[in-house]
Short mmCIF file of C-alpha atoms in Angstrom, two decimals:
data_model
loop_
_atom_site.label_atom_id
_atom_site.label_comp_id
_atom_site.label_asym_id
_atom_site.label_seq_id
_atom_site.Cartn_x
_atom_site.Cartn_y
_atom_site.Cartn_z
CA UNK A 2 -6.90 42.01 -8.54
CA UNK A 3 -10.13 40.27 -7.06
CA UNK A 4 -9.36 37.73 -9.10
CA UNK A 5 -5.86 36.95 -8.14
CA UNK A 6 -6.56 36.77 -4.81
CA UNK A 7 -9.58 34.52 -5.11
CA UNK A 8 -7.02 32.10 -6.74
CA UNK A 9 -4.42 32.58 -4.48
CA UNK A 10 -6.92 31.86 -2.09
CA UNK A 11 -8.45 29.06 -3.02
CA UNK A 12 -5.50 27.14 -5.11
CA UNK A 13 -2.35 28.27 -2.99
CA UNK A 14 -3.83 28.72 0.93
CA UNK A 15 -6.44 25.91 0.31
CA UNK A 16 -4.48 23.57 2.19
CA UNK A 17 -4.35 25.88 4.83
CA UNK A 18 -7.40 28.12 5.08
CA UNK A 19 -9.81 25.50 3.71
CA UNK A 20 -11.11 22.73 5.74
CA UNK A 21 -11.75 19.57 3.93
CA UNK A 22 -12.37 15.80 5.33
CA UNK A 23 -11.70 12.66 4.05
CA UNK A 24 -14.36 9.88 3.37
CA UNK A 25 -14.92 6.43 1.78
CA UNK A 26 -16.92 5.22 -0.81
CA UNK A 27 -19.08 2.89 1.08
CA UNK A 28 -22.02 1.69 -1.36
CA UNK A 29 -22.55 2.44 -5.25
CA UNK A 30 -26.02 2.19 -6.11
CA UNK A 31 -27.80 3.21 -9.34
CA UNK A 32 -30.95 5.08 -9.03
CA UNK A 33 -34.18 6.51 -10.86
CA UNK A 34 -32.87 5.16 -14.25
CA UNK A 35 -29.62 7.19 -14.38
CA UNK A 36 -28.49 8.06 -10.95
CA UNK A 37 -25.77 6.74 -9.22
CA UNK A 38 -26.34 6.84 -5.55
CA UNK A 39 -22.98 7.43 -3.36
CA UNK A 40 -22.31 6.94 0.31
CA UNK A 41 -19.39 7.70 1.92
CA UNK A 42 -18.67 7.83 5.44
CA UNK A 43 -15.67 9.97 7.42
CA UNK A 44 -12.19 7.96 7.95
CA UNK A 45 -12.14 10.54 10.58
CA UNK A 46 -13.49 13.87 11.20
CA UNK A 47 -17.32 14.38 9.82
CA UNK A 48 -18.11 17.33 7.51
CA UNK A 49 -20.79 19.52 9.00
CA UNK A 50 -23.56 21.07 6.67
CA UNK A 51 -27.21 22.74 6.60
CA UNK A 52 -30.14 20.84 5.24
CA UNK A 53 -29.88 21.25 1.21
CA UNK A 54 -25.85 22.50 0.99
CA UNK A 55 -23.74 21.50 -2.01
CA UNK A 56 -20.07 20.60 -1.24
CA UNK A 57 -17.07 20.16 -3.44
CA UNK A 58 -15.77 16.69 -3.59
CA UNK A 59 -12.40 14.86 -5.80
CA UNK A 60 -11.49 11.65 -5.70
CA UNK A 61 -7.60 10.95 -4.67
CA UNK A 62 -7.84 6.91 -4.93
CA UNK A 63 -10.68 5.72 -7.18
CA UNK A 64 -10.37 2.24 -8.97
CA UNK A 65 -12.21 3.55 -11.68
CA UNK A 66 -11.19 5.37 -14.98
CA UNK A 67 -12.61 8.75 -16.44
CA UNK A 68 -12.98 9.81 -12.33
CA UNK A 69 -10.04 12.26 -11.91
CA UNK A 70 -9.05 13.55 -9.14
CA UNK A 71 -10.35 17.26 -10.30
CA UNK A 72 -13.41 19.21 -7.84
CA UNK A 73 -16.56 18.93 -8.64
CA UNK A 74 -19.64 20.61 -6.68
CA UNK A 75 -22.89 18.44 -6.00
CA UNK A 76 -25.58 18.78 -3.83
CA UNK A 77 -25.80 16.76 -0.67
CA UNK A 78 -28.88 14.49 -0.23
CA UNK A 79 -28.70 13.71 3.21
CA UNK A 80 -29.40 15.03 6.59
CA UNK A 81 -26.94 16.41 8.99
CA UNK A 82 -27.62 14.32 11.51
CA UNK A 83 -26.64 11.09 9.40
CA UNK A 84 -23.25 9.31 9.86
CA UNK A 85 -22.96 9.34 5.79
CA UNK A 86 -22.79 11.80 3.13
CA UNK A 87 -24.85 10.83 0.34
CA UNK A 88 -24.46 12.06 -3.18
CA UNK A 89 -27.20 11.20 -5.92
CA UNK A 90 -25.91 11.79 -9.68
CA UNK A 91 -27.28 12.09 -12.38
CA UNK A 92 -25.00 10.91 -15.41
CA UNK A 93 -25.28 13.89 -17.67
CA UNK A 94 -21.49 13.56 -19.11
CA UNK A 95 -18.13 11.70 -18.86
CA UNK A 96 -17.46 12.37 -15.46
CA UNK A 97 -21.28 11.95 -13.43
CA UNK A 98 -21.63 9.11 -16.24
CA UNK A 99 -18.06 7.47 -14.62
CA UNK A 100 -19.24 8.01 -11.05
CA UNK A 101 -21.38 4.33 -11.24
CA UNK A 102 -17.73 2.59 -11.85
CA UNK A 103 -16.66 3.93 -8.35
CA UNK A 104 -15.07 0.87 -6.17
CA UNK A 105 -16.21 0.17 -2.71
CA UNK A 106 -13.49 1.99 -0.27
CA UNK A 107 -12.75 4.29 -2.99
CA UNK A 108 -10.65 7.76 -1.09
CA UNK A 109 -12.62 11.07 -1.55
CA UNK A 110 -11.64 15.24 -0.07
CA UNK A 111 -14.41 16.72 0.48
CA UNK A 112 -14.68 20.37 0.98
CA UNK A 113 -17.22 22.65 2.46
CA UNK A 114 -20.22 23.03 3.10
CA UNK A 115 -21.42 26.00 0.93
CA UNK A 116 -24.74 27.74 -0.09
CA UNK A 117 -27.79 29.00 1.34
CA UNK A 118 -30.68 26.92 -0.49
CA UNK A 119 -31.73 26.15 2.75
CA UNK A 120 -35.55 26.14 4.26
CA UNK A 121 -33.36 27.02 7.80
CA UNK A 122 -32.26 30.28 6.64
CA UNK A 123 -36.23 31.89 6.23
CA UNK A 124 -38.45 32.31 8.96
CA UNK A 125 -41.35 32.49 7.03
CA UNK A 126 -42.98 28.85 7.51
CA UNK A 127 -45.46 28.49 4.41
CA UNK A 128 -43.14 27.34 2.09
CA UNK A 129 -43.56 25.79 -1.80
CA UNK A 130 -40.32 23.92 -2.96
CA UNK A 131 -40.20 23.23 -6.80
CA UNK A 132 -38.03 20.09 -7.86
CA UNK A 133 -37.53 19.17 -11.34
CA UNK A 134 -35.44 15.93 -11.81
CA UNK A 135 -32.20 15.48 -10.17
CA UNK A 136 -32.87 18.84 -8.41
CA UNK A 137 -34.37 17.14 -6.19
CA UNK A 138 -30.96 16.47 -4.22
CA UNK A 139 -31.24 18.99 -1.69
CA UNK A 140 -34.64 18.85 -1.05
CA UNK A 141 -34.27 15.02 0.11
CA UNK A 142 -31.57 16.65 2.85
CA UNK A 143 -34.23 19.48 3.84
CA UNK A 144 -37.11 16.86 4.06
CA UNK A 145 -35.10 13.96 5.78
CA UNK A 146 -34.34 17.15 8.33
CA UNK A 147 -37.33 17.91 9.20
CA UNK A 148 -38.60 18.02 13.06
CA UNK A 149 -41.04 15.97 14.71
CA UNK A 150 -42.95 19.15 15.69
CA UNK A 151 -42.70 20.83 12.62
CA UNK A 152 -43.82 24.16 12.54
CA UNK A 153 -43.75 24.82 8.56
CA UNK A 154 -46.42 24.35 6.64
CA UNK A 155 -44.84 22.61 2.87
CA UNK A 156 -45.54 21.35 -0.43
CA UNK A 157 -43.04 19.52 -2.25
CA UNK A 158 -44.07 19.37 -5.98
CA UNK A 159 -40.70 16.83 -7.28
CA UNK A 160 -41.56 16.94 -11.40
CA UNK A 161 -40.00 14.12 -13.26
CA UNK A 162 -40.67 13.22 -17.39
CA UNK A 163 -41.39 9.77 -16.51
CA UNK A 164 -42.25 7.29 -13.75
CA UNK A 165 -38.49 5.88 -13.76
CA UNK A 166 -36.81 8.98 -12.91
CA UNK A 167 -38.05 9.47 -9.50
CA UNK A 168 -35.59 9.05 -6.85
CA UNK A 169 -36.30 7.90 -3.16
CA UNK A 170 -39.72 8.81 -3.78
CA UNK A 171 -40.62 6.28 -1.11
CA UNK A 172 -38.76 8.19 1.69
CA UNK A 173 -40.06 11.46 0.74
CA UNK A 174 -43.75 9.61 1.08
CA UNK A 175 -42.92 8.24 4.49
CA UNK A 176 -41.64 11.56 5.61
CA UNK A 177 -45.14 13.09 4.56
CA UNK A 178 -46.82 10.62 6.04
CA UNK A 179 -45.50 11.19 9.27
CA UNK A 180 -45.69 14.70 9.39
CA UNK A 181 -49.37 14.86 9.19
CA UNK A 182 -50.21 17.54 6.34
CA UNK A 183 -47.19 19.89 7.62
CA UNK A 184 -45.32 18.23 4.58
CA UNK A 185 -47.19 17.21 1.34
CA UNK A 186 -45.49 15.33 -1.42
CA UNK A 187 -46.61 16.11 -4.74
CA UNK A 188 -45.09 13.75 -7.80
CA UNK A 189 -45.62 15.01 -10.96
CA UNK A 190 -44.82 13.36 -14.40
CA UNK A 191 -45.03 15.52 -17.51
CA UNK A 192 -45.18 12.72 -19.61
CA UNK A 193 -49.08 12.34 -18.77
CA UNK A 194 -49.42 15.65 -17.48
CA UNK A 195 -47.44 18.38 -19.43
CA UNK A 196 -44.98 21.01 -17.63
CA UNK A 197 -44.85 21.99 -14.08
CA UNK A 198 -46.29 25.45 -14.63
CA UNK A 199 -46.71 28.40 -11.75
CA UNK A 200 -50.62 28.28 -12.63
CA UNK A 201 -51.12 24.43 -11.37
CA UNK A 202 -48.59 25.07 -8.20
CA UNK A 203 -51.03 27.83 -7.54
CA UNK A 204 -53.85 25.72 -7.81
CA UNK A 205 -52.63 22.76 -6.22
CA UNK A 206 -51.07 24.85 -2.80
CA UNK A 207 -53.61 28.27 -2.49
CA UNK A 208 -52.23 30.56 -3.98
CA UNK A 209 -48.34 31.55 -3.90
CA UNK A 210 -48.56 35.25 -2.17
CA UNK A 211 -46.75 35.52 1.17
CA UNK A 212 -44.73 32.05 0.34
CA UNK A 213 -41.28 31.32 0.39
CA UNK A 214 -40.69 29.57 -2.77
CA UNK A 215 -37.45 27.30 -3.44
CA UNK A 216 -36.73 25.90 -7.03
CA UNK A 217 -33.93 23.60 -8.13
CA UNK A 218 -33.84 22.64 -11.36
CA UNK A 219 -32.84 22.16 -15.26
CA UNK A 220 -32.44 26.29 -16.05
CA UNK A 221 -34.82 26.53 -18.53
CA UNK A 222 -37.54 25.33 -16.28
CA UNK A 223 -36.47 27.62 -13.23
CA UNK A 224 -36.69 30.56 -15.55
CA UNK A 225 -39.85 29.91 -16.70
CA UNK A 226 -40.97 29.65 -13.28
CA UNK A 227 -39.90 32.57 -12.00
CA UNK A 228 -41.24 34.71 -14.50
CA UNK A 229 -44.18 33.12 -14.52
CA UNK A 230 -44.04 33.96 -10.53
CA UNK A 231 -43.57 37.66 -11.02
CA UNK A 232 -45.96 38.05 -12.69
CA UNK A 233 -48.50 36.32 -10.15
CA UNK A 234 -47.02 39.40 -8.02
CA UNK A 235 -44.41 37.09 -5.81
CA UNK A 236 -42.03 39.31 -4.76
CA UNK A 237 -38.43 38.44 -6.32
CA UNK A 238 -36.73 37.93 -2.63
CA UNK A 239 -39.52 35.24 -1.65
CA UNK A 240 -38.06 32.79 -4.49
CA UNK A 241 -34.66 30.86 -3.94
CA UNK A 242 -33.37 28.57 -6.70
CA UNK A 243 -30.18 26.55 -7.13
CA UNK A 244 -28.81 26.01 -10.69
CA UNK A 245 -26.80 23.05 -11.64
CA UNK A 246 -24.80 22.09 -14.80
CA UNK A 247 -22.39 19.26 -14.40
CA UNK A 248 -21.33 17.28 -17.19
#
């Protein structure tokens, strides 16, 4: 029954109940190696949305083959307060892989915003947030959102396997750099260095008790973070991940 009326919902009274906008493909770029960059911007209304959301997004006019006009969910990069919604992609099938042929002026829905990944929703200002390749997506929205008088106190390790895979590593920088220690930036390549493990974040940001720990990654390496967490004695509730598999 639940299930019936979540696709009645969703596929019948989506036109009705669900608010979506319309937006333009306004610059392709490719990225870090593998990532194609979109921004679109509103041919009318603008989409609202919390630092480090994911919305659903189809293509209705694309110019480019292999992008159908089926939904797909993907993590928004940039702030609320921009003009734009930017995407950044990483080509990990046929479709993401078909995203870099996108025309200029190219018709997208987009629908949403959804999830709570967001550094908003805690009070609790000592935060750690764990990237680990494209996962980095929504922390680029939570940084770029950041206020001048920043009351949180964050490190931001963003793990990559090599140099070439970072992506707008530069703005997260300048962001730090600004925020004078509230913010720290912290690249890490396991190429020279190994994995990302719970025992170096430790090291590197004081310990991990009383922090609010976000994590958005490949699955594997979320998983073996958080048990590697638990059993450092951080409560379950203080860690927030978002999982992605798009192909």
């Amino acid at each position: 029954v639940l299930g019936i009326v979540a696709f009645a919902y969703k596929t019948l009274m989506g036109n009705i109940l669900i608010r979506r906008y319309r937006y333009y493909v306004d610059e392709v770029k490719i990225v870090g190696g593998n990532v194609t960059q979109l921004t679109l911007r509103p041919v009318k209304e603008r989409m609202s949305h919390l630092p480090g959301q994911f919305a659903f997004i189809r293509f209705l006019y694309s110019g480019a083959d292999k992008v159908t006009s089926e939904w797909h969910p993907f993590s928004i990069s940039s702030a609320p307060d921009e003009e734009y919604v930017r995407l950044s992609v990483k080509a990990l099938g046929d479709y993401t892989s078909a995203l870099a042929s996108l025309k200029q002026g190219a018709i997208a829905e987009i629908e949403g915003a959804y999830g709570k990944f967001s550094f908003t929703n805690y009070r609790n200002e000592n935060q750690i947030w764990v990237a680990g390749g494209i996962g980095i997506t929504p922390f680029l929205s939570m940084a770029k959102s950041l206020p001048e008088d920043n009351p949180y106190n964050i490190d931001l390790y963003y793990s990559v396997k090599s140099q070439s895979e970072f992506v707008d590593l530069g703005s997260l920088v300048e962001i730090a750099q600004k925020q004078n220690a509230k913010f720290r930036i912290i690249p890490f390549i396991s190429d020279e260095r190994g994995l990302l493990t719970a025992d170096v974040i430790s090291e590197h940001s004081n310990g991990l008790k009383d922090k609010e720990i976000f994590i958005c990654g490949p699955p594997p390496m979320m998983k073996a973070l958080r048990k590697k967490k638990r059993k450092k004695g951080v409560m379950g509730s203080m860690v927030h991940s978002e999982e992605f598999a798009m192909s």
